[in-house]
CSV table of C-alpha atoms and ligand atoms in Angstrom, one decimal:
chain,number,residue,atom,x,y,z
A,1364,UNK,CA,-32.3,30.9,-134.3
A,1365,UNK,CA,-33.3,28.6,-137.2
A,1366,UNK,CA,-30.5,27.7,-139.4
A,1367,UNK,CA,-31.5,27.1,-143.4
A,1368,UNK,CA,-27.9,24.4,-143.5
A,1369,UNK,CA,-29.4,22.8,-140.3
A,1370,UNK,CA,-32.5,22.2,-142.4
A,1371,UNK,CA,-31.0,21.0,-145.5
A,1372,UNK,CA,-28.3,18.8,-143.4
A,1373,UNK,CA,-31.9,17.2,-141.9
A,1374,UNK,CA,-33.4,16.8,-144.4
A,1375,UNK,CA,-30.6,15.0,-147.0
A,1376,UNK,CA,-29.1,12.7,-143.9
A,1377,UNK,CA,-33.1,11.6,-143.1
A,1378,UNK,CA,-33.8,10.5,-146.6
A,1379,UNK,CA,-30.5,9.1,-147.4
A,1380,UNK,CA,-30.3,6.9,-144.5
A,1381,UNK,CA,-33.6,5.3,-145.1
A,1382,UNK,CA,-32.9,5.4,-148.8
A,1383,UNK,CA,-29.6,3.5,-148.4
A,1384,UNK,CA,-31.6,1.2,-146.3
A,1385,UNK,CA,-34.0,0.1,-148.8
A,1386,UNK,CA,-31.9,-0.2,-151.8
A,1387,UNK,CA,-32.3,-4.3,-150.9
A,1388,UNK,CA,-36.0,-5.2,-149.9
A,1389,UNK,CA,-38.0,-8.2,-149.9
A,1390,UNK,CA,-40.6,-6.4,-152.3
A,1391,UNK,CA,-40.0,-3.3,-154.5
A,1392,UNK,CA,-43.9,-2.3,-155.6
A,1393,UNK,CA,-43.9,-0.1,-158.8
A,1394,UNK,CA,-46.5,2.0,-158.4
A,1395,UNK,CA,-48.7,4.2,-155.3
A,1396,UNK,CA,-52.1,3.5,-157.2
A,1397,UNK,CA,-54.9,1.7,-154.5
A,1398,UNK,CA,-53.6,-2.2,-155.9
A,1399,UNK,CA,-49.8,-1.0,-155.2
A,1400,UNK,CA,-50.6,0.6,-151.6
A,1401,UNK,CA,-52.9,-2.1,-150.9
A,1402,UNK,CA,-50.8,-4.6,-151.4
A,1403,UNK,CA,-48.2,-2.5,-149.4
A,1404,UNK,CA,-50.1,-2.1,-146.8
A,1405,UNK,CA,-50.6,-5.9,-146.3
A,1406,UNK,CA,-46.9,-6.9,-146.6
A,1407,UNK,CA,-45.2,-3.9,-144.1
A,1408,UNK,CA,-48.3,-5.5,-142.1
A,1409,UNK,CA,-46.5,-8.8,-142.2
A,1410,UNK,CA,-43.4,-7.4,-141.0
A,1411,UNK,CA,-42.0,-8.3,-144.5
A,1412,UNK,CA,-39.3,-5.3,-146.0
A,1413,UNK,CA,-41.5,-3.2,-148.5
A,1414,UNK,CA,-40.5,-0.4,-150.7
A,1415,UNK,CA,-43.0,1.7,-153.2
A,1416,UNK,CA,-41.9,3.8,-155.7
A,1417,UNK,CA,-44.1,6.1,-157.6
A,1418,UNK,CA,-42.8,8.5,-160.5
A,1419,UNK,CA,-45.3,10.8,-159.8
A,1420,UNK,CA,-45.1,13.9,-157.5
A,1421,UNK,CA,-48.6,12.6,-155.5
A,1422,UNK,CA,-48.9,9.3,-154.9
A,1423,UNK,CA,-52.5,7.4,-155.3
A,1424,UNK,CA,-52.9,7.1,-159.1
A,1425,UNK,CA,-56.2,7.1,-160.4
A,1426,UNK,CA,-57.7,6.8,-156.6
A,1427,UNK,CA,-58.2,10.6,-156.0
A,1428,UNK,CA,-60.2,11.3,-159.0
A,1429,UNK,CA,-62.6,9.2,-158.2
A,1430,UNK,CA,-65.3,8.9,-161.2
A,1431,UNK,CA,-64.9,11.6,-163.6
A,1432,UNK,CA,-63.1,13.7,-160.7
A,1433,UNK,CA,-66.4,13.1,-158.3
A,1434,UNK,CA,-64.1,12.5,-155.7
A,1435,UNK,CA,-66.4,9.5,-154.5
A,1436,UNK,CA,-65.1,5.8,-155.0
A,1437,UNK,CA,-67.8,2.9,-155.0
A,1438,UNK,CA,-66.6,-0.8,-153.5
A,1439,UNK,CA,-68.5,-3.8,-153.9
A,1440,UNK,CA,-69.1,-5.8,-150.6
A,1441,UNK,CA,-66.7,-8.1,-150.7
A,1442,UNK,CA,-63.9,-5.6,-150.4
A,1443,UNK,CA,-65.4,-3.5,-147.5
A,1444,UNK,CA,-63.3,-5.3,-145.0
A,1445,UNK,CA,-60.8,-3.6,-146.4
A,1446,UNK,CA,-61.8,-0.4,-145.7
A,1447,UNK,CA,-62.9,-1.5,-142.6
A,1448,UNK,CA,-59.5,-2.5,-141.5
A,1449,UNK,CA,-58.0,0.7,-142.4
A,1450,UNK,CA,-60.6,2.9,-141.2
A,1451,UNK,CA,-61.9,4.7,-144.0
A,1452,UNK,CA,-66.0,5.6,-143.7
A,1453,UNK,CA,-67.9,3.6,-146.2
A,1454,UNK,CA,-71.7,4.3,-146.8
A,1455,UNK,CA,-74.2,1.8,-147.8
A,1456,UNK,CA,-75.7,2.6,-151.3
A,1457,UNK,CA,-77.9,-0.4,-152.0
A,1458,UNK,CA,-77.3,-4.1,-152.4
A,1459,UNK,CA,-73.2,-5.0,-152.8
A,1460,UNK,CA,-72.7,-1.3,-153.4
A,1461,UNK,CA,-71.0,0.9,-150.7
A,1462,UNK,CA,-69.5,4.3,-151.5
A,1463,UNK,CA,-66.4,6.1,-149.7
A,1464,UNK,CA,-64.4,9.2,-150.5
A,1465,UNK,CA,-61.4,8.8,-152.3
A,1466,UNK,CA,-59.1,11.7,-150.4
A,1467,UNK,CA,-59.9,9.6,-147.2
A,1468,UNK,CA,-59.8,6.0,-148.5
A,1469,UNK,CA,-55.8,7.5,-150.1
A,1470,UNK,CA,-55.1,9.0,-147.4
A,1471,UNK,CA,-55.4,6.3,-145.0
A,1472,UNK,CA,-54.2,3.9,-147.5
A,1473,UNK,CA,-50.6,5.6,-148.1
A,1474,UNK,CA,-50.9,6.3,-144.0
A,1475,UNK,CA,-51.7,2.9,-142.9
A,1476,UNK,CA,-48.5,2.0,-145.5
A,1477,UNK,CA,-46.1,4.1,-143.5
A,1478,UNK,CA,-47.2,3.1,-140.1
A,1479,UNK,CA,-46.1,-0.2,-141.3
A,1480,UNK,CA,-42.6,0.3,-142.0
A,1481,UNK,CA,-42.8,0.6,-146.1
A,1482,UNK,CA,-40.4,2.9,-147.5
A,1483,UNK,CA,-42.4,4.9,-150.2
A,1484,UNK,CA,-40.4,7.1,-152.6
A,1485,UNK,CA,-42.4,9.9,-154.4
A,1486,UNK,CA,-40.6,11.3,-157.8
A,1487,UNK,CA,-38.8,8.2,-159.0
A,1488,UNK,CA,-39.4,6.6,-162.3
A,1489,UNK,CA,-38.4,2.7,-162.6
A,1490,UNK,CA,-37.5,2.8,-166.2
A,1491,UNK,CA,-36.4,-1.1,-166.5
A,1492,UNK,CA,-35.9,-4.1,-164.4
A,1493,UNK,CA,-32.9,-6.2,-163.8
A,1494,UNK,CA,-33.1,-9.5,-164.7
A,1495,UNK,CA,-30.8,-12.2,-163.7
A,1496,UNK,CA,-30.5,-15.9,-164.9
A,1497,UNK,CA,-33.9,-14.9,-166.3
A,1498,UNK,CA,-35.4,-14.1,-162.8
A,1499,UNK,CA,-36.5,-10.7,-161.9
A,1500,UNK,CA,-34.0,-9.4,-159.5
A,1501,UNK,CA,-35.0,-5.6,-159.0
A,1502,UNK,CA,-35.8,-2.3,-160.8
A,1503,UNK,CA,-33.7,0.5,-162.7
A,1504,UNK,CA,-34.3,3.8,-161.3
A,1505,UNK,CA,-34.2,7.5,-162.1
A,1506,UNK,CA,-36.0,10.5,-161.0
A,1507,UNK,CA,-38.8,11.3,-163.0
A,1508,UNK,CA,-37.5,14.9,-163.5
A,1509,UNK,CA,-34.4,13.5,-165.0
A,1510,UNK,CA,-37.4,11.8,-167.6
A,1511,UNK,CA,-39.2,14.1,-168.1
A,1512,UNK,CA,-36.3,16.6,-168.9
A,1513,UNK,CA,-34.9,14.3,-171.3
A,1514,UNK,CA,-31.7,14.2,-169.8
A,1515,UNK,CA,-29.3,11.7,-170.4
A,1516,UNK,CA,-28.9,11.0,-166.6
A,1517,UNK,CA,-27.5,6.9,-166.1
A,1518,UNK,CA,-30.2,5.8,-163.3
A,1519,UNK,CA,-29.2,3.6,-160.3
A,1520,UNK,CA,-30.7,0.2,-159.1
A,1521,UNK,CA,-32.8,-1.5,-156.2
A,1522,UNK,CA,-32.6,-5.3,-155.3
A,1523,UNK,CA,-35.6,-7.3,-153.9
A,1524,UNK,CA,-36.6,-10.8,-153.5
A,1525,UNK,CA,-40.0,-10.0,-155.6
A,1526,UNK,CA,-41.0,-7.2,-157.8
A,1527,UNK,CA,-44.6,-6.1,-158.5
A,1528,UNK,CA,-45.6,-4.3,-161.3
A,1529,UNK,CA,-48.5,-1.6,-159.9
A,1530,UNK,CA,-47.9,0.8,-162.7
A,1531,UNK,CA,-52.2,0.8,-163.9
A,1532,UNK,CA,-53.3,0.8,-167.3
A,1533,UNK,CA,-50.0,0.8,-169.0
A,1534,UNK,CA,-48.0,-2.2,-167.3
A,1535,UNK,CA,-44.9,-0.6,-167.6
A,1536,UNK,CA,-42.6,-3.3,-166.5
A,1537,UNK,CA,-44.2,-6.2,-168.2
A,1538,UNK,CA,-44.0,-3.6,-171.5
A,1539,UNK,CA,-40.2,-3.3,-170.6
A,1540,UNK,CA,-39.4,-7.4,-169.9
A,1541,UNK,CA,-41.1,-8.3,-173.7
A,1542,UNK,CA,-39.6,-5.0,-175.7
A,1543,UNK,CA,-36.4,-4.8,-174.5
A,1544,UNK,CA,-35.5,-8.8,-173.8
A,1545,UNK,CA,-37.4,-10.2,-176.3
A,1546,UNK,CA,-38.8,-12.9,-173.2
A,1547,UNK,CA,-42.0,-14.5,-172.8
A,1548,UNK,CA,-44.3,-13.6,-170.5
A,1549,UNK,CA,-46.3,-16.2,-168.6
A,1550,UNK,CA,-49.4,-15.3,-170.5
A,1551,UNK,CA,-51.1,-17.4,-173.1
A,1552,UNK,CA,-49.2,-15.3,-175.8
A,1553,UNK,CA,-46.3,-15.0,-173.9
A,1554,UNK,CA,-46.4,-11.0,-174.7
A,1555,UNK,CA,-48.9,-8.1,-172.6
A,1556,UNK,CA,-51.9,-9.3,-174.0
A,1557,UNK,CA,-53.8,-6.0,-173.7
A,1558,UNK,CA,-56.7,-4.4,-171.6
A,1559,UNK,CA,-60.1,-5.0,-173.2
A,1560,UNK,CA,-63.2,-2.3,-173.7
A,1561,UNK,CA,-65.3,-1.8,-170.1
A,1562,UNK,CA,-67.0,-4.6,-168.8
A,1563,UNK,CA,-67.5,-3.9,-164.9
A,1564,UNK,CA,-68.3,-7.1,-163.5
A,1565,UNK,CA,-66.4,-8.9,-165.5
A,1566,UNK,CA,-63.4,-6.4,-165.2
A,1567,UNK,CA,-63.7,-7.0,-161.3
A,1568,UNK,CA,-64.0,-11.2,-161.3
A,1569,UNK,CA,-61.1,-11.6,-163.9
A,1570,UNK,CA,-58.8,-9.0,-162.1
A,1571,UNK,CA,-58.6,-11.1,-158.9
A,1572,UNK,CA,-57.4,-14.2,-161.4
A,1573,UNK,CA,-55.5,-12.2,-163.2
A,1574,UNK,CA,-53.4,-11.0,-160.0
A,1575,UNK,CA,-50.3,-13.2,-160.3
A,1576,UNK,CA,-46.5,-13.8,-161.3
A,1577,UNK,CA,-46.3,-12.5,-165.4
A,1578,UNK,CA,-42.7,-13.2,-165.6
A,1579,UNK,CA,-40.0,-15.0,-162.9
A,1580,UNK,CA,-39.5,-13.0,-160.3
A,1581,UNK,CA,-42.5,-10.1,-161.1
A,1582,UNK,CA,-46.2,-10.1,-160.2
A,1583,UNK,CA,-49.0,-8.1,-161.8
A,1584,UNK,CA,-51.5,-5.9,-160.1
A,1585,UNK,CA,-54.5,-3.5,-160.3
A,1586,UNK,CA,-55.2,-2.5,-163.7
A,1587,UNK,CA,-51.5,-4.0,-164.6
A,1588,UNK,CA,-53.0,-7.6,-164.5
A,1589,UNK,CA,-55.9,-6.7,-166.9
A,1590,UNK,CA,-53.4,-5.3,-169.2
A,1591,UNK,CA,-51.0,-8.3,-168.9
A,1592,UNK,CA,-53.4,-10.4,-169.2
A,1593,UNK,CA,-56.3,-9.5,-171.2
A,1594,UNK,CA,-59.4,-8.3,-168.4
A,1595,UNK,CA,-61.6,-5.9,-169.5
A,1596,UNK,CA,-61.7,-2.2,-167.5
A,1597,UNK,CA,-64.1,-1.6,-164.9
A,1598,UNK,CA,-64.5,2.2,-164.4
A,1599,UNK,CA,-64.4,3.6,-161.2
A,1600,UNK,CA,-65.2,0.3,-159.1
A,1601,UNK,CA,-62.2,0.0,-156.6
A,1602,UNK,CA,-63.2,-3.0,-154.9
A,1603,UNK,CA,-61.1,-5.3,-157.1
A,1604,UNK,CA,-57.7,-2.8,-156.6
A,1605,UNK,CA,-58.0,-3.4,-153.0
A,1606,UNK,CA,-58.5,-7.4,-153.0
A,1607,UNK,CA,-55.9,-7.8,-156.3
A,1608,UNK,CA,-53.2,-5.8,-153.9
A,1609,UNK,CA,-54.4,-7.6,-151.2
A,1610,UNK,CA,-54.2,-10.9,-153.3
A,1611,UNK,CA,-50.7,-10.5,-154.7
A,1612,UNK,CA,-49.4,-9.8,-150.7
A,1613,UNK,CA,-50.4,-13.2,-149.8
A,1614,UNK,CA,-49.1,-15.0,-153.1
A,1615,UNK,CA,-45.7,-13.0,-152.1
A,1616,UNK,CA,-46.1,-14.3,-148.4
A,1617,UNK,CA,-46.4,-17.6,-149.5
A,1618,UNK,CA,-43.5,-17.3,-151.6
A,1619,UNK,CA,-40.7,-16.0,-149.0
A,1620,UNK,CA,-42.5,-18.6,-146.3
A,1621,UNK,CA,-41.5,-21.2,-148.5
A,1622,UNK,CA,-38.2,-20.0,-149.8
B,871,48H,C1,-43.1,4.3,-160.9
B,871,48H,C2,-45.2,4.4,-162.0
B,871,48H,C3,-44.6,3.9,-163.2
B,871,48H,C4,-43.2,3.6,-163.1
B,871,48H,C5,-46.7,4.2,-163.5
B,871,48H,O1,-53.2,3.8,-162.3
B,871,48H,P1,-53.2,3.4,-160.9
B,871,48H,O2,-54.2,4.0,-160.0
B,871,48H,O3,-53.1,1.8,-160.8
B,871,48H,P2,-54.0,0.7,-160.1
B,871,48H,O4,-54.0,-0.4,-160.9
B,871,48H,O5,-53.6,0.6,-158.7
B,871,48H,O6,-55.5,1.3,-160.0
B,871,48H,C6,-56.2,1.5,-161.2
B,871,48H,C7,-57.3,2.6,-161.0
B,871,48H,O7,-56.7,3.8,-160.5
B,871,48H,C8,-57.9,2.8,-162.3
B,871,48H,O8,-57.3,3.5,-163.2
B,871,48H,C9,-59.1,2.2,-162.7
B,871,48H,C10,-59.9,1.4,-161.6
B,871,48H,N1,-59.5,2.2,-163.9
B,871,48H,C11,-60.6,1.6,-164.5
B,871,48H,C12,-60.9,2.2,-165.8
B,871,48H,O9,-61.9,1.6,-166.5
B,871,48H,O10,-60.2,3.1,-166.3
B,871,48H,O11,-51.7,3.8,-160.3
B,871,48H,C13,-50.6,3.5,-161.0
B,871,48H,C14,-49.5,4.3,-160.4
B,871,48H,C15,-49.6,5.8,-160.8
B,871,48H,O12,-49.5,6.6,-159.7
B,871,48H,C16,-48.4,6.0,-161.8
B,871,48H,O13,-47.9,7.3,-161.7
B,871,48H,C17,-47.4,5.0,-161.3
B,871,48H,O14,-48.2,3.9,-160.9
B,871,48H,N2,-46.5,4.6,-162.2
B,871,48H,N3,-44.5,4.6,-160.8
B,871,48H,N4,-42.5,3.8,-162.0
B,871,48H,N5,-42.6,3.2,-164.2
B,871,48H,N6,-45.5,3.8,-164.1
């Protein structure tokens, strides 16, 4: 006989345990785009404490729709390794350009993320940051439904060592650090200096550089560095996603080694 409490008692003690468990991390990635689980990926790989929260129902961001909803994804070949690793089936276009599908290259991303011990949270919105002695100490948190209800719901918090802002086009917590605090940014205007008109290869080479701490405490990635700042987009290229996530994990790893 199946018992509906016995399923409800299963399923609230199974996500509140591990929930309780990561509300201190090492590294609270904002975020389930390709950059965010990328860079996931590589840290839970490193054994280091990972959690990944994404306010959306589906995780994956813009990965999925591919180009205009083709649901194909080119990478250039510097990032097939990547792929590679995770096992995702990449086909040889011409020169530098591969192509994969995007349900498989998510799939195995968010997957491969799990396997490694990162907590990922589906549904929850991180609204704000906390900042301490002017150092990024964690994220302010809230269901999305709670948002998108409008209802006046106080939201709890998460600690970590590191935050990374994964949140794509709109940077939402670098937006949040210079509205709300009034603090500079470590860019050359000290505010989100703002994603500039498409410009693949450029897009691509000044994402990697851009892939780095914006404020004390909280590092940019994906499309969230060109917006911080100032690269230009690159349209459905995804190479640069995977090497910027894979990029802010090892500036992270070099930053607990040394602590
Ligand atoms: C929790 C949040 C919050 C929040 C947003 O947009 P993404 O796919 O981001 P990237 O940077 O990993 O990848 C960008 C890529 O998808 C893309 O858009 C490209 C290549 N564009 C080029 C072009 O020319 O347009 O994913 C960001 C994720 C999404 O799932 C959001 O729902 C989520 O972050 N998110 N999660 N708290 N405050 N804000």
């Amino acid at each position: 006989m199946i018992d509906e409490i016995v399923i409800s008692k299963a399923i609230t003690e199974t996500f509140y345990k591990e929930f309780l468990d990561n509300l201190e991390s090492d590294v609270i990635i904002c975020g389930a785009g390709p950059s965010g689980l990328c860079a996931a990926y590589y840290l839970g790989k490193a054994g280091i404490k990972t959690v990944v929260l994404e306010k959306s129902l589906r995780p994956g961001g813009g990965l999925p729709g591919g180009g205009m909803m083709f649901n194909k994804i080119v990478i250039q070949q510097e990032s097939k390794s990547i792929l590679d690793e995770l096992g995702v089936k990449t086909t040889h276009y011409k020169d530098n350009y591969h192509t994969a599908s995007s349900l498989e290259t998510l799939s195995l991303l968010l997957s491969k993320a799990i396997q490694q011990g990162v907590g990922i949270y589906n549904c929850i919105n991180a609204e704000d940051v906390m900042i301490v002695d002017e150092k990024v100490t964690g994220v302010v948190i809230n269901w999305t439904a709670a948002e998108l209800a409008r209802l006046h719901v106080d939201p709890l918090t998460m600690r970590s060592s590191y935050v990374v802002d994964a949140t794509g086009h709109d940077a939402e917590l670098a937006q949040v650090i210079s509205r709300k605090s009034g603090a500079q940014l470590l860019t050359p205007t000290g505010k989100v200096v703002g994603e500039k008109p498409m410009w693949a290869d450029k897009g691509e080479r000044d994402l990697i550089d851009n892939t780095k701490e914006a404020f004390p405490g909280l590092y940019v990635t994906g499309m969230a560095a060109n917006a911080v700042f100032g690269g230009p987009r690159m349209g459905p290229i995804f190479g640069g996603m995977l090497l910027s996530g894979k990029k802010v994990a090892g500036l992270i790893l070099d930053r607990l080694k040394n602590e």
